CSV table of C-alpha atoms in Angstrom, one decimal:
chain,number,residue,atom,x,y,z
X,1,MET,CA,0.1,-0.2,0.0
X,2,LEU,CA,2.7,2.5,0.0
X,3,THR,CA,3.3,4.7,-2.6
X,4,PRO,CA,6.6,7.5,-3.2
X,5,PHE,CA,5.0,9.8,-1.4
X,6,ASP,CA,4.7,8.0,1.6
X,7,GLU,CA,8.5,9.2,2.2
X,8,PHE,CA,7.8,12.6,3.4
X,9,PRO,CA,5.8,13.9,6.2
X,10,ILE,CA,2.9,14.8,4.7
X,11,HIS,CA,0.3,12.9,6.6
X,12,GLN,CA,-2.6,14.0,8.5
X,13,VAL,CA,-3.8,10.3,9.3
X,14,PRO,CA,-2.2,7.3,10.8
X,15,LYS,CA,-2.5,6.0,7.4
X,16,PRO,CA,-0.4,5.4,4.2
X,17,ILE,CA,-1.5,8.0,1.3
X,18,ALA,CA,-3.9,5.4,-0.6
X,19,ILE,CA,-5.9,4.9,1.8
X,20,SER,CA,-8.5,6.9,2.4
X,21,ALA,CA,-8.7,8.9,5.7
X,22,THR,CA,-13.1,8.1,5.5
X,23,SER,CA,-14.5,4.9,4.9
X,24,ASP,CA,-17.4,6.8,3.2
X,25,LYS,CA,-17.6,5.6,-0.7
X,26,ASN,CA,-18.7,9.3,-1.1
X,27,ALA,CA,-14.8,10.3,-0.9
X,28,TYR,CA,-13.5,12.0,-3.8
X,29,GLY,CA,-10.4,14.1,-5.1
X,30,ARG,CA,-11.5,16.3,-8.4
X,31,TYR,CA,-10.3,19.0,-10.8
X,32,TRP,CA,-11.9,20.8,-13.0
X,33,PHE,CA,-11.0,23.2,-15.8
X,34,GLY,CA,-12.6,25.7,-17.9
X,35,ALA,CA,-11.5,27.6,-21.3
X,36,SER,CA,-13.4,30.8,-22.4
X,37,HIS,CA,-12.7,32.7,-25.7
X,38,ARG,CA,-13.3,36.0,-25.3
X,39,GLU,CA,-15.3,36.7,-27.5
X,40,GLY,CA,-17.8,33.8,-27.2
X,41,ALA,CA,-16.5,31.5,-29.7
X,42,PHE,CA,-16.2,28.9,-28.2
X,43,GLN,CA,-16.0,27.1,-24.5
X,44,ILE,CA,-14.1,23.9,-23.1
X,45,GLU,CA,-13.8,22.7,-20.1
X,46,ALA,CA,-13.0,19.5,-18.6
X,47,ALA,CA,-12.6,17.2,-15.4
X,48,PHE,CA,-10.6,14.4,-13.4
X,49,GLY,CA,-11.7,12.4,-10.8
X,50,ARG,CA,-10.6,9.5,-7.9
X,51,TYR,CA,-12.8,7.9,-6.0
X,52,GLN,CA,-10.5,6.3,-3.6
X,53,ASN,CA,-13.3,4.0,-2.2
X,54,LEU,CA,-14.8,3.4,-5.2
X,55,GLY,CA,-11.6,2.3,-7.2
X,56,VAL,CA,-12.4,4.3,-10.0
X,57,GLN,CA,-10.4,7.3,-11.8
X,58,ASP,CA,-12.1,9.2,-14.8
X,59,SER,CA,-11.8,12.0,-16.8
X,60,SER,CA,-14.1,14.0,-19.5
X,61,VAL,CA,-13.5,16.8,-22.1
X,62,SER,CA,-15.7,18.7,-24.1
X,63,ILE,CA,-16.3,21.4,-26.2
X,64,ALA,CA,-19.1,23.6,-27.0
X,65,ILE,CA,-18.9,25.3,-30.4
X,66,GLY,CA,-21.0,26.4,-33.3
X,67,GLY,CA,-24.8,25.5,-31.6
X,68,SER,CA,-23.4,21.8,-30.5
X,69,GLN,CA,-21.4,20.0,-27.7
X,70,TYR,CA,-18.7,17.3,-28.2
X,71,SER,CA,-18.1,14.9,-25.7
X,72,PHE,CA,-15.1,12.7,-24.7
X,73,HIS,CA,-15.6,10.6,-21.5
X,74,ALA,CA,-13.0,7.8,-20.1
X,75,SER,CA,-13.4,5.5,-17.4
X,76,GLY,CA,-10.9,2.6,-15.6
X,77,ARG,CA,-9.7,1.3,-12.2
X,78,ALA,CA,-7.7,4.2,-10.2
X,79,PRO,CA,-3.9,3.2,-9.9
X,80,LEU,CA,-2.5,2.8,-6.5
X,81,ASP,CA,-0.6,6.4,-6.2
X,82,PRO,CA,-2.4,9.0,-6.6
X,83,THR,CA,-0.2,11.0,-8.2
X,84,GLU,CA,-0.5,8.6,-11.8
X,85,LEU,CA,-3.2,11.1,-13.1
X,86,SER,CA,-4.3,9.3,-16.6
X,87,VAL,CA,-6.8,7.1,-17.3
X,88,GLY,CA,-7.0,5.3,-20.8
X,89,PRO,CA,-5.8,8.3,-23.5
X,90,VAL,CA,-6.1,11.1,-21.1
X,91,ARG,CA,-2.8,12.9,-18.9
X,92,LEU,CA,-2.6,15.4,-16.4
X,93,GLU,CA,0.6,17.0,-16.3
X,94,ILE,CA,1.2,19.4,-12.9
X,95,THR,CA,4.2,20.9,-14.5
X,96,GLU,CA,4.8,23.7,-11.6
X,97,PRO,CA,2.3,23.1,-8.9
X,98,PHE,CA,-0.2,26.7,-8.8
X,99,ARG,CA,1.3,28.0,-11.6
X,100,GLN,CA,1.5,25.5,-15.0
X,101,LEU,CA,-0.7,22.7,-15.9
X,102,ARG,CA,-1.4,20.3,-18.9
X,103,LEU,CA,-4.0,18.5,-20.4
X,104,ILE,CA,-3.9,16.1,-23.0
X,105,VAL,CA,-6.1,13.4,-24.4
X,106,GLU,CA,-4.0,11.6,-26.8
X,107,PRO,CA,-5.8,10.5,-30.1
X,108,ASN,CA,-8.2,7.8,-29.8
X,109,GLU,CA,-11.1,6.0,-31.6
X,110,THR,CA,-13.3,8.6,-30.2
X,111,GLY,CA,-12.3,11.5,-32.2
X,112,ILE,CA,-12.0,13.9,-30.0
X,113,SER,CA,-8.4,14.8,-28.8
X,114,CYS,CA,-6.8,17.5,-27.5
X,115,ASP,CA,-3.5,19.0,-25.9
X,116,MET,CA,-4.0,22.1,-23.6
X,117,ARG,CA,-1.4,24.0,-21.4
X,118,TRP,CA,-2.4,26.2,-18.5
X,119,ARG,CA,-0.8,29.3,-16.8
X,120,ALA,CA,-1.5,31.0,-13.7
X,121,ARG,CA,-3.0,34.8,-13.7
X,122,VAL,CA,-3.6,34.9,-9.9
X,123,GLY,CA,-2.9,32.7,-7.3
X,124,ALA,CA,-5.0,30.0,-6.2
X,125,LEU,CA,-8.0,31.0,-3.2
X,126,LEU,CA,-9.1,28.3,-0.3
X,127,GLU,CA,-12.6,28.8,-0.5
X,128,ASP,CA,-14.6,28.9,2.9
X,129,HIS,CA,-15.2,24.9,3.7
X,130,THR,CA,-18.3,23.5,2.5
X,131,LEU,CA,-20.3,21.5,5.1
X,132,MET,CA,-24.5,20.9,4.3
X,133,MET,CA,-26.6,18.5,5.7
X,134,ASP,CA,-29.8,16.3,5.0
X,135,GLY,CA,-31.1,15.9,8.9
X,136,VAL,CA,-28.5,13.9,10.3
X,137,SER,CA,-27.0,12.8,7.0
X,138,THR,CA,-23.7,14.3,5.1
X,139,VAL,CA,-24.5,15.7,1.7
X,140,LEU,CA,-21.3,18.0,1.0
X,141,ASP,CA,-18.3,17.8,3.3
X,142,MET,CA,-15.7,19.7,1.2
X,143,ALA,CA,-12.2,21.8,0.5
X,144,ARG,CA,-11.7,23.8,-2.5
X,145,PHE,CA,-9.1,25.6,-4.0
X,146,MET,CA,-9.9,27.9,-7.1
X,147,GLN,CA,-7.4,30.2,-9.5
X,148,PHE,CA,-8.0,32.0,-12.7
X,149,GLY,CA,-5.5,31.8,-15.4
X,150,THR,CA,-5.4,31.5,-19.4
X,151,TRP,CA,-4.9,29.0,-21.8
X,152,GLU,CA,-3.3,27.8,-25.4
X,153,GLY,CA,-3.3,24.8,-27.2
X,154,THR,CA,-5.3,22.4,-29.6
X,155,PHE,CA,-9.0,20.9,-29.1
X,156,THR,CA,-9.4,18.3,-32.0
X,157,VAL,CA,-13.2,16.9,-32.8
X,158,ASP,CA,-12.8,14.5,-36.0
X,159,GLU,CA,-10.7,16.7,-38.1
X,160,ASP,CA,-12.0,20.0,-37.4
X,161,ILE,CA,-8.9,21.7,-35.1
X,162,THR,CA,-9.5,24.8,-32.4
X,163,VAL,CA,-6.1,26.1,-32.2
X,164,PHE,CA,-6.2,29.0,-29.3
X,165,THR,CA,-3.6,31.4,-27.4
X,166,HIS,CA,-3.5,32.5,-24.4
X,167,ASP,CA,-4.4,35.6,-24.8
X,168,GLU,CA,-7.6,34.2,-27.0
X,169,VAL,CA,-8.9,32.1,-24.0
X,170,VAL,CA,-9.3,32.5,-20.6
X,171,GLY,CA,-9.3,30.1,-18.0
X,172,ILE,CA,-10.7,28.9,-14.4
X,173,ARG,CA,-9.7,25.7,-12.8
X,174,ASP,CA,-10.4,24.5,-9.4
X,175,ARG,CA,-9.7,21.6,-6.7
X,176,SER,CA,-12.1,19.7,-4.6
X,177,TRP,CA,-12.2,16.6,-1.9
X,178,GLY,CA,-14.1,15.6,0.9
X,179,VAL,CA,-17.4,14.0,0.6
X,180,ARG,CA,-19.8,14.3,-2.1
X,181,PRO,CA,-22.5,12.1,-3.8
X,182,VAL,CA,-20.3,10.2,-6.5
X,183,GLY,CA,-21.1,6.6,-8.0
X,184,VAL,CA,-24.3,4.6,-7.7
X,185,GLN,CA,-26.5,5.8,-4.5
X,186,GLY,CA,-27.4,3.6,-2.6
X,187,ALA,CA,-31.0,2.8,-1.3
X,188,GLY,CA,-32.6,4.6,1.2
X,189,ARG,CA,-35.4,7.9,3.0
X,190,PRO,CA,-35.9,10.4,0.3
X,191,SER,CA,-34.2,13.7,0.4
X,192,SER,CA,-36.1,15.9,3.4
X,193,GLY,CA,-36.5,19.0,1.6
X,194,PRO,CA,-36.8,20.7,-1.8
X,195,PRO,CA,-33.2,21.1,-3.2
X,196,ASN,CA,-31.0,24.4,-3.0
X,197,ALA,CA,-30.0,26.3,-6.0
X,198,TRP,CA,-26.5,27.0,-6.7
X,199,LEU,CA,-25.1,30.4,-8.9
X,200,TRP,CA,-21.7,30.6,-9.1
X,201,SER,CA,-19.9,33.4,-11.6
X,202,PRO,CA,-15.8,33.5,-11.8
X,203,ILE,CA,-15.0,36.1,-13.7
X,204,HIS,CA,-11.7,38.2,-15.6
X,205,PHE,CA,-11.3,41.3,-15.5
X,206,ASP,CA,-7.7,43.2,-16.8
X,207,ASP,CA,-6.7,44.4,-13.4
X,208,GLU,CA,-8.5,42.1,-10.8
X,209,CYS,CA,-11.2,38.6,-10.6
X,210,ILE,CA,-13.9,38.2,-8.8
X,211,VAL,CA,-15.5,35.1,-7.7
X,212,ALA,CA,-19.5,34.9,-6.6
X,213,GLY,CA,-20.8,32.0,-5.6
X,214,TRP,CA,-24.1,31.2,-3.4
X,215,PHE,CA,-26.7,28.4,-2.6
X,216,GLN,CA,-30.4,29.4,-2.6
X,217,ARG,CA,-32.9,27.9,-0.6
X,218,PRO,CA,-36.9,27.7,-2.3
X,219,GLY,CA,-38.4,30.9,-1.7
X,220,GLY,CA,-34.7,33.2,-2.4
X,221,ALA,CA,-33.2,32.8,1.5
X,222,PHE,CA,-29.4,32.8,0.4
X,223,TRP,CA,-27.3,30.0,1.7
X,224,ARG,CA,-23.6,30.4,2.3
X,225,PRO,CA,-23.0,33.5,0.1
X,226,ASP,CA,-19.2,33.2,-0.7
X,227,GLY,CA,-17.4,36.3,-2.3
X,228,HIS,CA,-14.2,37.9,-3.5
X,229,ARG,CA,-11.9,40.2,-6.0
X,230,ILE,CA,-8.2,39.3,-6.1
X,231,ALA,CA,-5.5,41.5,-7.6
X,232,VAL,CA,-3.7,40.7,-10.7
X,233,VAL,CA,0.1,41.2,-9.3
X,234,ASP,CA,3.4,40.8,-11.2
X,235,PRO,CA,4.8,37.9,-10.0
X,236,ILE,CA,2.0,35.9,-9.0
X,237,PRO,CA,2.1,34.5,-6.1
X,238,HIS,CA,1.2,30.9,-5.6
X,239,SER,CA,-1.7,31.2,-3.5
X,240,VAL,CA,-3.7,34.1,-2.1
X,241,SER,CA,-5.8,35.5,0.9
X,242,ILE,CA,-7.3,37.7,2.8
X,243,GLU,CA,-4.6,38.2,5.3
X,244,THR,CA,-1.6,38.5,2.8
X,245,GLY,CA,-3.8,41.5,1.6
X,246,GLU,CA,-4.1,40.2,-2.1
X,247,VAL,CA,-7.7,39.3,-2.0
X,248,ALA,CA,-11.2,41.4,-0.4
X,249,ARG,CA,-14.7,40.1,0.3
X,250,LEU,CA,-17.2,41.2,-2.2
X,251,ASP,CA,-20.0,39.0,-1.2
X,252,PRO,CA,-23.7,38.3,-2.8
X,253,ILE,CA,-26.8,39.4,-1.6
X,254,GLY,CA,-29.2,39.6,-4.5
X,255,GLN,CA,-30.2,38.4,-8.0
X,256,ARG,CA,-31.7,39.5,-10.8
X,257,LEU,CA,-32.2,36.5,-13.5
X,258,THR,CA,-34.5,36.9,-16.4
X,259,PHE,CA,-34.8,33.1,-18.3
X,260,ARG,CA,-35.9,32.4,-21.6
X,261,SER,CA,-39.4,31.3,-22.2
X,262,GLY,CA,-40.7,27.8,-20.8
X,263,THR,CA,-37.4,27.0,-19.6
X,264,ARG,CA,-34.6,27.4,-16.4
X,265,TRP,CA,-31.9,28.3,-18.4
X,266,VAL,CA,-30.8,32.0,-17.4
X,267,THR,CA,-30.8,35.1,-20.5
X,268,SER,CA,-29.0,38.0,-18.1
X,269,ALA,CA,-28.2,38.2,-14.7
X,270,SER,CA,-27.4,40.8,-12.3
X,271,ILE,CA,-25.9,40.3,-8.9
X,272,ASP,CA,-25.6,42.1,-6.2
X,273,LEU,CA,-22.0,42.5,-4.2
X,274,VAL,CA,-21.2,44.2,-1.2
X,275,GLY,CA,-17.6,44.6,-0.2
X,276,SER,CA,-15.4,44.6,3.5
X,277,ASP,CA,-16.1,48.4,2.8
X,278,GLY,CA,-20.0,48.1,3.0
X,279,VAL,CA,-20.3,50.4,-0.7
X,280,PRO,CA,-22.7,47.9,-3.1
X,281,VAL,CA,-21.8,47.2,-6.7
X,282,VAL,CA,-24.1,45.5,-9.4
X,283,LEU,CA,-22.2,42.5,-11.2
X,284,GLU,CA,-24.0,42.3,-15.2
X,285,LEU,CA,-23.9,39.3,-16.9
X,286,GLU,CA,-24.4,38.7,-20.5
X,287,PRO,CA,-24.7,35.1,-21.7
X,288,LEU,CA,-23.0,34.9,-25.2
X,289,ALA,CA,-22.9,30.8,-25.3
X,290,ARG,CA,-24.3,27.8,-23.1
X,291,PHE,CA,-21.9,24.3,-22.0
X,292,ASP,CA,-24.0,22.0,-20.7
X,293,MET,CA,-22.5,20.1,-17.4
X,294,ARG,CA,-23.6,16.6,-18.4
X,295,ALA,CA,-20.6,16.5,-20.6
X,296,LEU,CA,-18.7,16.3,-17.4
X,297,GLY,CA,-20.7,13.5,-16.0
X,298,TYR,CA,-23.0,15.9,-14.1
X,299,MET,CA,-26.1,14.2,-13.2
X,300,HIS,CA,-25.6,11.6,-16.5
X,301,PRO,CA,-26.9,8.1,-16.2
X,302,GLU,CA,-24.2,6.5,-18.2
X,303,TRP,CA,-20.6,8.5,-17.3
X,304,GLY,CA,-21.3,10.2,-13.9
X,305,HIS,CA,-18.8,10.8,-11.8
X,306,GLY,CA,-17.2,7.3,-10.2
X,307,MET,CA,-19.1,4.5,-12.1
X,308,TRP,CA,-17.6,1.3,-12.8
X,309,HIS,CA,-16.9,1.2,-16.7
X,310,GLY,CA,-14.5,-1.9,-16.0
X,311,GLU,CA,-10.6,-2.0,-16.1
X,312,LEU,CA,-10.9,1.0,-18.9
X,313,GLU,CA,-14.0,2.2,-21.5
X,314,ILE,CA,-14.0,5.6,-23.3
X,315,GLY,CA,-17.1,7.2,-24.6
X,316,ARG,CA,-18.2,10.1,-27.2
X,317,GLU,CA,-21.6,11.9,-26.9
X,318,ASP,CA,-22.8,14.8,-29.1
X,319,TRP,CA,-25.3,17.1,-29.1
X,320,ASN,CA,-27.5,19.9,-30.9
X,321,PHE,CA,-28.4,22.8,-28.7
X,322,ALA,CA,-31.2,23.6,-30.4
X,323,GLU,CA,-33.0,20.0,-30.4
X,324,VAL,CA,-32.3,19.6,-26.2
X,325,SER,CA,-35.5,19.0,-24.5
X,326,ALA,CA,-36.2,22.3,-21.5
X,327,GLN,CA,-37.1,19.7,-19.7
X,328,ASP,CA,-34.7,17.4,-19.5
X,329,PRO,CA,-32.7,17.3,-15.9
X,330,THR,CA,-29.3,15.8,-17.2
X,331,HIS,CA,-29.3,19.5,-19.3
X,332,GLN,CA,-30.0,21.9,-16.1
X,333,HIS,CA,-26.4,22.0,-14.9
X,334,VAL,CA,-25.1,24.5,-17.5
X,335,HIS,CA,-22.5,27.0,-17.8
X,336,HIS,CA,-23.2,30.2,-19.2
X,337,LEU,CA,-19.7,31.8,-21.2
X,338,CYS,CA,-20.1,35.5,-20.5
X,339,ARG,CA,-19.4,38.9,-20.7
X,340,ALA,CA,-19.5,41.0,-17.8
X,341,ARG,CA,-19.7,44.2,-16.7
X,342,LEU,CA,-18.6,46.3,-12.8
X,343,GLY,CA,-19.3,49.6,-13.5
X,344,ASP,CA,-16.7,50.5,-16.5
X,345,LYS,CA,-15.4,47.4,-16.6
X,346,VAL,CA,-15.8,44.9,-19.3
X,347,GLY,CA,-14.9,41.2,-18.4
X,348,VAL,CA,-15.5,37.7,-19.2
X,349,GLY,CA,-16.5,34.2,-17.9
X,350,ILE,CA,-19.1,32.0,-16.2
X,351,PHE,CA,-22.1,32.3,-14.5
X,352,GLU,CA,-23.5,28.7,-13.5
X,353,GLN,CA,-26.8,27.5,-13.1
X,354,ILE,CA,-28.5,24.8,-10.8
X,355,ILE,CA,-31.8,25.3,-10.8
X,356,PHE,CA,-33.9,22.1,-9.3
X,357,GLY,CA,-37.8,22.2,-7.3
X,358,PRO,CA,-40.5,25.4,-6.4
X,359,HIS,CA,-38.1,28.1,-6.5
X,360,THR,CA,-41.0,30.5,-6.3
X,361,GLN,CA,-38.7,33.6,-5.9
X,362,PHE,CA,-38.2,32.6,-9.6
X,363,GLY,CA,-41.4,32.1,-10.3
X,364,PHE,CA,-40.6,28.0,-10.6
X,365,THR,CA,-43.5,26.2,-8.4
X,366,ASP,CA,-42.5,22.6,-9.7
X,367,ILE,CA,-39.4,20.2,-10.5
X,368,LEU,CA,-39.1,21.7,-14.0
X,369,ASP,CA,-41.5,23.9,-14.9
X,370,GLY,CA,-39.9,27.0,-17.0
X,371,ALA,CA,-40.5,30.7,-17.1
X,372,GLN,CA,-43.4,32.5,-18.4
């Protein structure tokens, strides 16, 4: 059970690194990457997950371009060494921690491949710890850091190659670990209440990056609102925090959303934010393109996170956005590539939405009814 990192004094519990500190089958570690073309031409995203108590390692990459979305999936047996970041043709390289990474999908039978290089723009930010309970049951117990950067590289779908540079494509990434629902969920009582909505927006501006996110209970009450503004400085630190001075609070306190008629897909958003100085500001978001998170395994019936597919399996899935049903539950978790405005500043980033259930603050009264 020993792996190379057991040579180092990094352990937090009296177990080898390869063995999880918890027996919870929902234990996980996960990377997520987003790459947004500044003018809205395309959105690329990728994920890489390890589920040590399920013995599974998986990855997905996808591009939304030209009104369609193309997705690659890979799943296999998790290696003993957690630093072996590969599954099938997918390989993640940590070139320089918190500074440079490389994501590669070698050419394969699906026709989807990529070679992308990440460069940090600001230091990584450790977010507030998330603990979500359903009665006495733990739903989420996780830590996460996020970071802003840029991407260069290529993404290939069949014979079509998309080439991009650091000047053209901004990026957001996160890494999280802890406990969250993964794999096939076992039998048990249903949830004790309607689901929370989740709304999140990380945005690049020339002189700073901002991020705001919150859960929202049916009826409109915010739960765990969290927001920050991070100055762009040179040299770029490995990490940033309020304590070291590069970060200031910018918490969400309200929002106004509009939706496409008959759907829950957002067409515009205004987010009210307040800093530590008490001065309110408004972040205006204009969606330019859409990316459905089903492509990365979220709520996917076949390629869900941590599902066992055998020693190794890869697959592909495509769809045209015009043909997606607005009532399909697997297409409700959405990232919108957005143009953003904060005062006289213009930027670009993402608006993430997950809205299930009777959220009367938006005019919804059922699990998936759409806007009037």
